[in-house]
mmCIF file of C-alpha atoms in Angstrom:
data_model
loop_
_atom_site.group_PDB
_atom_site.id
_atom_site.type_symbol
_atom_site.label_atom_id
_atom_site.label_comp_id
_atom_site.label_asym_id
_atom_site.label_seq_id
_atom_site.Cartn_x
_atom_site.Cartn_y
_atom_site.Cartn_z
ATOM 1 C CA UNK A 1 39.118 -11.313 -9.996
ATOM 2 C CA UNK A 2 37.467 -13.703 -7.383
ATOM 3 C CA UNK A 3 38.954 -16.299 -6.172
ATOM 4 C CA UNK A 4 37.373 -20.028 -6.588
ATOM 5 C CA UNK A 5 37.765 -20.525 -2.899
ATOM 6 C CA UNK A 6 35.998 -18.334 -1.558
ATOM 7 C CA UNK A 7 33.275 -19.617 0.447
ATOM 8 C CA UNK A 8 29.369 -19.051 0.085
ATOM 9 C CA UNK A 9 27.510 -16.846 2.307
ATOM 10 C CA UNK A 10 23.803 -17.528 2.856
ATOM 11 C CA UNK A 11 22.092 -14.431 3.483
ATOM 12 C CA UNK A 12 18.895 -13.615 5.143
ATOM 13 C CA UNK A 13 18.100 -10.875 2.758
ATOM 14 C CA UNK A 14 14.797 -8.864 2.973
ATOM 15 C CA UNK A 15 15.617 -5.564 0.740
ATOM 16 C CA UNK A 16 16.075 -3.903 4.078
ATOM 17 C CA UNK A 17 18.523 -1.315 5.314
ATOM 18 C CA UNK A 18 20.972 -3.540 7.576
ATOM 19 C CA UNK A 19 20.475 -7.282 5.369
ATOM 20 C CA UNK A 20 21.687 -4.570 2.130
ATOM 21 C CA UNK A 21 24.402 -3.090 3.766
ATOM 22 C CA UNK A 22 25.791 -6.035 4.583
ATOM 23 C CA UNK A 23 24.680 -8.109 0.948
ATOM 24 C CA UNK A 24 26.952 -4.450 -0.386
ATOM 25 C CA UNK A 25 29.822 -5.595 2.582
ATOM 26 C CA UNK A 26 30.110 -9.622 1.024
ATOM 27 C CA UNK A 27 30.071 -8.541 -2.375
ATOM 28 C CA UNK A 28 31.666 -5.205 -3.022
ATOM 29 C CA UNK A 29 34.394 -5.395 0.042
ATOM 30 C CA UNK A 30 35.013 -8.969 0.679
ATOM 31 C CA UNK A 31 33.903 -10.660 -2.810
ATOM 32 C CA UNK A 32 32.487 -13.438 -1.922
ATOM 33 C CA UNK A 33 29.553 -15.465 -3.088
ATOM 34 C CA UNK A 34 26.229 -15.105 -1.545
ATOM 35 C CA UNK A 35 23.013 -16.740 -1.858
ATOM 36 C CA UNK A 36 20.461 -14.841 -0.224
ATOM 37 C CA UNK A 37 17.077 -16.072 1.532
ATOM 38 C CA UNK A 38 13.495 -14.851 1.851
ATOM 39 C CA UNK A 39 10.986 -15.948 3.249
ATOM 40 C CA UNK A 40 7.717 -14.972 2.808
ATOM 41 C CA UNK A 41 4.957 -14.089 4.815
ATOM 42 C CA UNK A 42 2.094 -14.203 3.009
ATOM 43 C CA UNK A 43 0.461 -12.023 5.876
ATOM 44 C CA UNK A 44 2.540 -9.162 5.487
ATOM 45 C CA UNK A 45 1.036 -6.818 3.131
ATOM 46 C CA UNK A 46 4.822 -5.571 2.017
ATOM 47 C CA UNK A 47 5.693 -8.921 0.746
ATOM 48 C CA UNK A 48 5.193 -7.744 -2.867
ATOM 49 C CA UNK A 49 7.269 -4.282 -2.490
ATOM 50 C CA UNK A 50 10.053 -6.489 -0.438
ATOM 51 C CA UNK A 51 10.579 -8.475 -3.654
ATOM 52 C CA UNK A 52 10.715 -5.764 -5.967
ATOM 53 C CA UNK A 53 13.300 -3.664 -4.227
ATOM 54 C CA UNK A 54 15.686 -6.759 -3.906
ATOM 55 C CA UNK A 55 14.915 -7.786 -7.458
ATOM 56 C CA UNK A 56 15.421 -4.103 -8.328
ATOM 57 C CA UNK A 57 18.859 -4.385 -5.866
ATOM 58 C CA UNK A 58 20.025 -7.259 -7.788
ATOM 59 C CA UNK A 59 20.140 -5.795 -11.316
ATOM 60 C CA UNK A 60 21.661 -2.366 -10.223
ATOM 61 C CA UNK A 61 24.575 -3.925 -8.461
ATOM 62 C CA UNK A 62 25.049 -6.270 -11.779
ATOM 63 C CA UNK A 63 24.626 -3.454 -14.241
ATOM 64 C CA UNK A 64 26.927 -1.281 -12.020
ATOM 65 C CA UNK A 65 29.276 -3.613 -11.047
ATOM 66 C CA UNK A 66 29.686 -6.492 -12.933
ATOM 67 C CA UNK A 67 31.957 -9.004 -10.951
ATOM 68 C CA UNK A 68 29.041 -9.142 -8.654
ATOM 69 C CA UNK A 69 27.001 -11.522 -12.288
ATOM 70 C CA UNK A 70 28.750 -14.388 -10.656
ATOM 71 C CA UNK A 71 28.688 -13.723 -6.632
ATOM 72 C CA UNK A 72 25.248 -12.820 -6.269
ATOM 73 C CA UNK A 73 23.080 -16.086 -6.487
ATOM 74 C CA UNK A 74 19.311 -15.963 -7.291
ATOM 75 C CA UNK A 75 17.274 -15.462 -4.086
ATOM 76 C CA UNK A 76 16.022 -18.645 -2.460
ATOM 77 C CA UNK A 77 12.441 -17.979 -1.726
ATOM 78 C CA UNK A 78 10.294 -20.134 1.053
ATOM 79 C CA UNK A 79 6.916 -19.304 2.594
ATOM 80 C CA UNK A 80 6.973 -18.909 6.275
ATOM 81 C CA UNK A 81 3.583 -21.527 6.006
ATOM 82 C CA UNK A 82 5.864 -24.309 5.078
ATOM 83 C CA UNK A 83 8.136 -23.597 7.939
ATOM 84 C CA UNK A 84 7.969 -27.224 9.788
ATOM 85 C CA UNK A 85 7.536 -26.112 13.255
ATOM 86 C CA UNK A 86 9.910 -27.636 16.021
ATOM 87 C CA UNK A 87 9.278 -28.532 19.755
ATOM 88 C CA UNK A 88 12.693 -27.585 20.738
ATOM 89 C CA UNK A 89 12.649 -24.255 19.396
ATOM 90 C CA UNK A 90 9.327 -22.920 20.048
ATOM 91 C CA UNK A 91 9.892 -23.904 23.933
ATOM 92 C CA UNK A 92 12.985 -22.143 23.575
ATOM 93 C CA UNK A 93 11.613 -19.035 22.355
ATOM 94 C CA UNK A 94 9.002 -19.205 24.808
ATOM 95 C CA UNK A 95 11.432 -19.134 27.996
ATOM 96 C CA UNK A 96 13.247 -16.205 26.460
ATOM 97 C CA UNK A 97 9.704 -14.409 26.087
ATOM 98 C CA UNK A 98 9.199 -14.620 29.691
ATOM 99 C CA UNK A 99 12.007 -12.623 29.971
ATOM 100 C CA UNK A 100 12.019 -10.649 26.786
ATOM 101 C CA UNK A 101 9.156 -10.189 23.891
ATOM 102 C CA UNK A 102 11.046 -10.809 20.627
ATOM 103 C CA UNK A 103 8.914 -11.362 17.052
ATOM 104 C CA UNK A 104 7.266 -14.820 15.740
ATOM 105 C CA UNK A 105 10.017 -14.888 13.594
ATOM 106 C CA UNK A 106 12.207 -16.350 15.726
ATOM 107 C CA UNK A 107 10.065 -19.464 15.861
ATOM 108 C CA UNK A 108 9.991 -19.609 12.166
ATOM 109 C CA UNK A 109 13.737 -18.361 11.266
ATOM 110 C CA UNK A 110 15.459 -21.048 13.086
ATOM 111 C CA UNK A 111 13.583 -23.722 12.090
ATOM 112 C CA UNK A 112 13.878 -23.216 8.176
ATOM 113 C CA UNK A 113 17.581 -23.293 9.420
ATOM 114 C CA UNK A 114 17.752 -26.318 11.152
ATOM 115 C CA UNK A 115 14.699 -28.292 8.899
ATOM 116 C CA UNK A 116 17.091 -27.262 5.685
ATOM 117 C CA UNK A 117 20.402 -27.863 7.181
ATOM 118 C CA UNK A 118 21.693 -24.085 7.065
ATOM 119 C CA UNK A 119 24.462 -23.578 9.120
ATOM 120 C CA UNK A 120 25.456 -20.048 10.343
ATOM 121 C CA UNK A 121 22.913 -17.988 7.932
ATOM 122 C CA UNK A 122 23.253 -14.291 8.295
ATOM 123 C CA UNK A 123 21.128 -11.892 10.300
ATOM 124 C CA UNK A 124 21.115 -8.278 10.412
ATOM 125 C CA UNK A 125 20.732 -8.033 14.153
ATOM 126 C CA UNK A 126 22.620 -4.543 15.209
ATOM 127 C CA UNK A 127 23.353 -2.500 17.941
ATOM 128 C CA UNK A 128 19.839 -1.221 19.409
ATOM 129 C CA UNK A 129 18.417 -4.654 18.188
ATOM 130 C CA UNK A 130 16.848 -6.378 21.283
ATOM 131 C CA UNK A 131 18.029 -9.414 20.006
ATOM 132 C CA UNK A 132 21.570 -8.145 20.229
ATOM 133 C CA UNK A 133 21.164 -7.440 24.193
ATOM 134 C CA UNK A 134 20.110 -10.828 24.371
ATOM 135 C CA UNK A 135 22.424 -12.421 22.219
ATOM 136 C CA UNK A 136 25.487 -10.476 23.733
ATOM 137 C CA UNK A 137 26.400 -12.122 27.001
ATOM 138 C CA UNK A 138 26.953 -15.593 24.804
ATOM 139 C CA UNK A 139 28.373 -14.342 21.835
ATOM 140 C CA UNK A 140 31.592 -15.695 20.707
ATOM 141 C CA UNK A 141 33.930 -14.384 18.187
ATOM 142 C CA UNK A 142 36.644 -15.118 15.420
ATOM 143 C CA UNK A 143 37.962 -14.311 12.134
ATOM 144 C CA UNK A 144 36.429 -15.648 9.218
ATOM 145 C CA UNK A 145 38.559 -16.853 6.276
ATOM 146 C CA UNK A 146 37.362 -15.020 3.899
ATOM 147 C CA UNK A 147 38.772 -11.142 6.227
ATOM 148 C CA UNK A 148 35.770 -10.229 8.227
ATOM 149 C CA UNK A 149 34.875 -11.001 11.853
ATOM 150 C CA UNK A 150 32.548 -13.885 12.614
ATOM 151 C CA UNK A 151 29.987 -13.564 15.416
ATOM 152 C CA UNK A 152 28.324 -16.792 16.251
ATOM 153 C CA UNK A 153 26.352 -17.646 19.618
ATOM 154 C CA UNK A 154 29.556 -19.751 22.045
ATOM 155 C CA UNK A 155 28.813 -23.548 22.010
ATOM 156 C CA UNK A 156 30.157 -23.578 25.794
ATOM 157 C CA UNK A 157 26.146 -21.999 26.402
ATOM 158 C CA UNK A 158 24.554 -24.776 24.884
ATOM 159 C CA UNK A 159 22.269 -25.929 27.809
ATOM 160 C CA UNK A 160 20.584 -22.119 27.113
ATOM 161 C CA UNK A 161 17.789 -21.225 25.461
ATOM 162 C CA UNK A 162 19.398 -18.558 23.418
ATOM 163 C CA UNK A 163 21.861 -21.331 21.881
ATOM 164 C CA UNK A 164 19.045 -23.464 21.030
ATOM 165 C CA UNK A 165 17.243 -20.308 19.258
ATOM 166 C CA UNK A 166 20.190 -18.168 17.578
ATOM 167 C CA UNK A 167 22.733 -21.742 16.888
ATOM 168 C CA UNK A 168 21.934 -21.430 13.577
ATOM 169 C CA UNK A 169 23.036 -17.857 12.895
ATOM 170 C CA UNK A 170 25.632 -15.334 13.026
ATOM 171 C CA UNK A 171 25.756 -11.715 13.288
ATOM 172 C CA UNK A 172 28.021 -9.564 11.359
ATOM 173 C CA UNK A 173 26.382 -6.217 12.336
ATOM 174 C CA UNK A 174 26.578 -6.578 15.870
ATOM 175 C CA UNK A 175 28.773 -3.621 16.791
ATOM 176 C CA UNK A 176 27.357 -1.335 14.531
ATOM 177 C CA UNK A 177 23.760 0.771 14.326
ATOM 178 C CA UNK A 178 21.929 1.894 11.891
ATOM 179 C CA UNK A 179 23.479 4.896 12.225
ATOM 180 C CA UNK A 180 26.765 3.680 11.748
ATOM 181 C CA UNK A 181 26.112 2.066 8.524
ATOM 182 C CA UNK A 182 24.179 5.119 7.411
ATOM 183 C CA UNK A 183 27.722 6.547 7.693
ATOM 184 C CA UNK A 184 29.545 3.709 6.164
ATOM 185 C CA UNK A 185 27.565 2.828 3.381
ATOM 186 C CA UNK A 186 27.818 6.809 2.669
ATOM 187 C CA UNK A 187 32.106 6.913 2.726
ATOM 188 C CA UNK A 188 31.704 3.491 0.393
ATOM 189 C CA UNK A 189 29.886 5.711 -1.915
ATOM 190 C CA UNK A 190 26.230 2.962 -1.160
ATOM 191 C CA UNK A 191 23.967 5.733 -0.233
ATOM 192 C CA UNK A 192 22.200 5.626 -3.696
ATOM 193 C CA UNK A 193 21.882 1.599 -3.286
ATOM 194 C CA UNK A 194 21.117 1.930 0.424
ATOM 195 C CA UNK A 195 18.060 4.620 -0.485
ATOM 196 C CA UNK A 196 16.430 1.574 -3.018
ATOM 197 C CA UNK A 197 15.794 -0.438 0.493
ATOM 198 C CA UNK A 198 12.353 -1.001 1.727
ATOM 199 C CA UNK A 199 11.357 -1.487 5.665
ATOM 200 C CA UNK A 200 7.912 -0.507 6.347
ATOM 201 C CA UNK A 201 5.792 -3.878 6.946
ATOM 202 C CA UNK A 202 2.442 -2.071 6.309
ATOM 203 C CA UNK A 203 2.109 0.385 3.337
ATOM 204 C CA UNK A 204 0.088 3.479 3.347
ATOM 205 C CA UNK A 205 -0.774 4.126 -0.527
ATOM 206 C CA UNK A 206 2.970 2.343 -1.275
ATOM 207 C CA UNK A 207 4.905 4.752 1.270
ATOM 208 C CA UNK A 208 6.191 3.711 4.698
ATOM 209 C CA UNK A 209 3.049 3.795 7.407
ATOM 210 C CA UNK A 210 5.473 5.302 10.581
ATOM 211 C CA UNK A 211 3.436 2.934 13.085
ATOM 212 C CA UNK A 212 4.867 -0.429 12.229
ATOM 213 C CA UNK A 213 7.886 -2.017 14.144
ATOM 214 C CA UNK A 214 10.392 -1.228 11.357
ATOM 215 C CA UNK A 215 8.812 2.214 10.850
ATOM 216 C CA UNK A 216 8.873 2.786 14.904
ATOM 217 C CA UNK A 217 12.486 1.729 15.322
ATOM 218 C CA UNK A 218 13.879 3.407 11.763
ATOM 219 C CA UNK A 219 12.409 6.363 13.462
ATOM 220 C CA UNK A 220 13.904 5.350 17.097
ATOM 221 C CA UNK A 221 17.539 4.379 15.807
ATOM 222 C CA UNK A 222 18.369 7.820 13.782
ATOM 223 C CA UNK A 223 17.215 7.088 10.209
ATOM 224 C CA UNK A 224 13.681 9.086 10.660
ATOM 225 C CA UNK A 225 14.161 10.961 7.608
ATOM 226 C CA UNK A 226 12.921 7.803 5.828
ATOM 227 C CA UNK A 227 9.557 7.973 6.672
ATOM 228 C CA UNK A 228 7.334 10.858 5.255
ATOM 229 C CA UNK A 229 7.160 13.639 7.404
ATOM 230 C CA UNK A 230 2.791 13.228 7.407
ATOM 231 C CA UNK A 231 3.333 9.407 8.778
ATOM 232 C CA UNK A 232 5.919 11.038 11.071
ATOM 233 C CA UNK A 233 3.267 12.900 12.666
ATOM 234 C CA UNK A 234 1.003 9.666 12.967
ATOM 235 C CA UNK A 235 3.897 7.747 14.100
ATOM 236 C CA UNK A 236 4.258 10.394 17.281
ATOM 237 C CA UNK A 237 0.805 9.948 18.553
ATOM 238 C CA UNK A 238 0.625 6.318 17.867
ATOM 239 C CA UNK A 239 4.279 6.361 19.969
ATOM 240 C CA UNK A 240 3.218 8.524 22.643
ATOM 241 C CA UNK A 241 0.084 7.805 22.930
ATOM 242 C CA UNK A 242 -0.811 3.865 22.005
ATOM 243 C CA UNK A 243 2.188 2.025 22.278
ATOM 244 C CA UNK A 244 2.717 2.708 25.816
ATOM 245 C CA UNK A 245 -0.601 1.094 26.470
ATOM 246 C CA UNK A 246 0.324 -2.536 24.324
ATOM 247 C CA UNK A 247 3.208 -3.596 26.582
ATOM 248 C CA UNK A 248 0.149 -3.968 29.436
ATOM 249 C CA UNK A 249 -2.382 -5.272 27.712
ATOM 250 C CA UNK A 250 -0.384 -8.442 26.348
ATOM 251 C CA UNK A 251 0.402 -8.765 29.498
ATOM 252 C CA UNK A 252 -2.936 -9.247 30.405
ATOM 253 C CA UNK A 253 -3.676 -11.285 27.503
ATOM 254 C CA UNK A 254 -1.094 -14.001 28.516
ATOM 255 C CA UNK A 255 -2.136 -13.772 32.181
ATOM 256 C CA UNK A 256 -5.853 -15.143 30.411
ATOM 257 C CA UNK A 257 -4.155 -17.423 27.909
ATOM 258 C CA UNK A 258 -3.041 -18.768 30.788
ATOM 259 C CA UNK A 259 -5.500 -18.843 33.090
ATOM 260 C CA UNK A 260 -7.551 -20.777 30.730
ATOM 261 C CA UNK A 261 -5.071 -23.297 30.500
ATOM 262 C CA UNK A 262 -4.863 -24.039 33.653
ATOM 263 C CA UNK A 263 -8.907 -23.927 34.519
ATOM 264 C CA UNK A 264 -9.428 -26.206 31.942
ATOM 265 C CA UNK A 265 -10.840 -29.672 33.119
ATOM 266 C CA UNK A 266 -8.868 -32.770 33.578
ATOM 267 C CA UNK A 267 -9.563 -36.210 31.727
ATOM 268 C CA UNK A 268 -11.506 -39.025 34.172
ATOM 269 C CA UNK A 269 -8.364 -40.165 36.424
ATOM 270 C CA UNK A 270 -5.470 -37.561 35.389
ATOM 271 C CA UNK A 271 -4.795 -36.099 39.156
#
């Protein structure tokens, strides 16, 4: 049975492959409570399909196995709108972007953290994540109570930008790929769960598109059996043949951004 003192997990939990595997890790390995977050994009056209397969999640692990009625907490939905937007971390995130491009949802993501007092929620960052490169040389890590490692960002690099962006996080996938869990999940007898996940951010007639950035690295990171083989003939041209021109070009578009910025004209007596 579980234990009362276990402690609660907060989850950021998106019906994906690697925020599954490890919502299947916390509550079918290490029984322990979890309350898992979304939050919604209302630009995103697979908002709708995201909810479903974690709804869909939810009552297959309870039906299947029932000590996870009282682990698994209903999902905590926010819209990324009512994110309140913070100086501190959007300059942050900007100084790591002139080093590295990383989403907008690393503006947004820490924020609802730190605006909603959430310490240490749960990413799915992995091997082959950019955000694990970054996050790597300032990582710090323990055991948790509760028998897993915990991966948190080292409070000695506080005066960095990548403390004040990833403080409010840790990262229990960050020695494995998606590879890796592929394997896992399939020795822990998960593949059937693990199949019910949903990554594409931009449905073609409800099936993954191949072009998107979850579609482009599922492909990239060993899972490309995931995607229809027709959008994995789109997704080669687009890879091959567009993407290598976007890098450039937003380059130039912040090279204007900020050329306008600085050519535009000064107040009466501001040097």
């Amino acid at each position: 049975m579980q234990s009362n003192d276990k402690s609660n997990v907060n989850l950021l939990w998106t019906g994906g492959w690697d925020s599954t595997f490890r919502l299947l890790q916390l509550l079918l390995q290490h029984r322990v409570p979890v309350t898992p977050y979304y939050l919604e994009d209302p630009t995103r056209p697979s908002t709708r399909i995201e909810l479903d397969t974690m709804v869909r999640i939810g009552d297959h692990l309870r039906a299947t196995y029932p000590h996870t009625r009282g682990l698994l907490q209903p999902i905590r939905v926010a819209s990324v709108r009512d994110v309140v937007e913070d100086d501190e971390i959007d300059a942050a995130l900007r100084e790591i972007r002139r080093r590295m491009y990383i989403g907008s949802q690393y503006a947004w993501l820490p924020s609802f953290c730190k605006h909603n007092a959430i310490d240490a929620m749960e990413l799915g960052v992995h091997v082959d994540d950019k955000v694990q490169a970054l996050v790597r040389p300032y990582a710090l890590e323990s055991d948790h109570p509760d028998g897993y490692r915990h991966i948190r960002v080292d409070p000695l690099h506080a005066g960095t930008a990548e403390y004040r962006l990833f403080r409010y996080f840790s990262f229990p996938l960050f020695h494995i790929d998606k590879v890796g869990i592929d394997r896992q999940a399939d020795a822990e007898g998960w593949s059937a769960i693990m199949d019910m996940t949903w990554f594409c951010h931009t449905p073609v007639r409800g099936r993954p598109c191949g072009i998107c950035a979850p579609c482009l690295y599922t492909i990239e990171e060993g899972l490309a059996r995931r995607v229809p083989v027709s959008r994995r003939v789109v997704s080669f041209f687009y890879r091959h043949l567009a993407l290598p021109l976007k890098a450039p070009l937003r380059r130039v578009r912040a090279s204007l951004r900020a050329g306008r910025r600085g050519s535009r004209p000064r107040a009466p007596g501001v040097p």
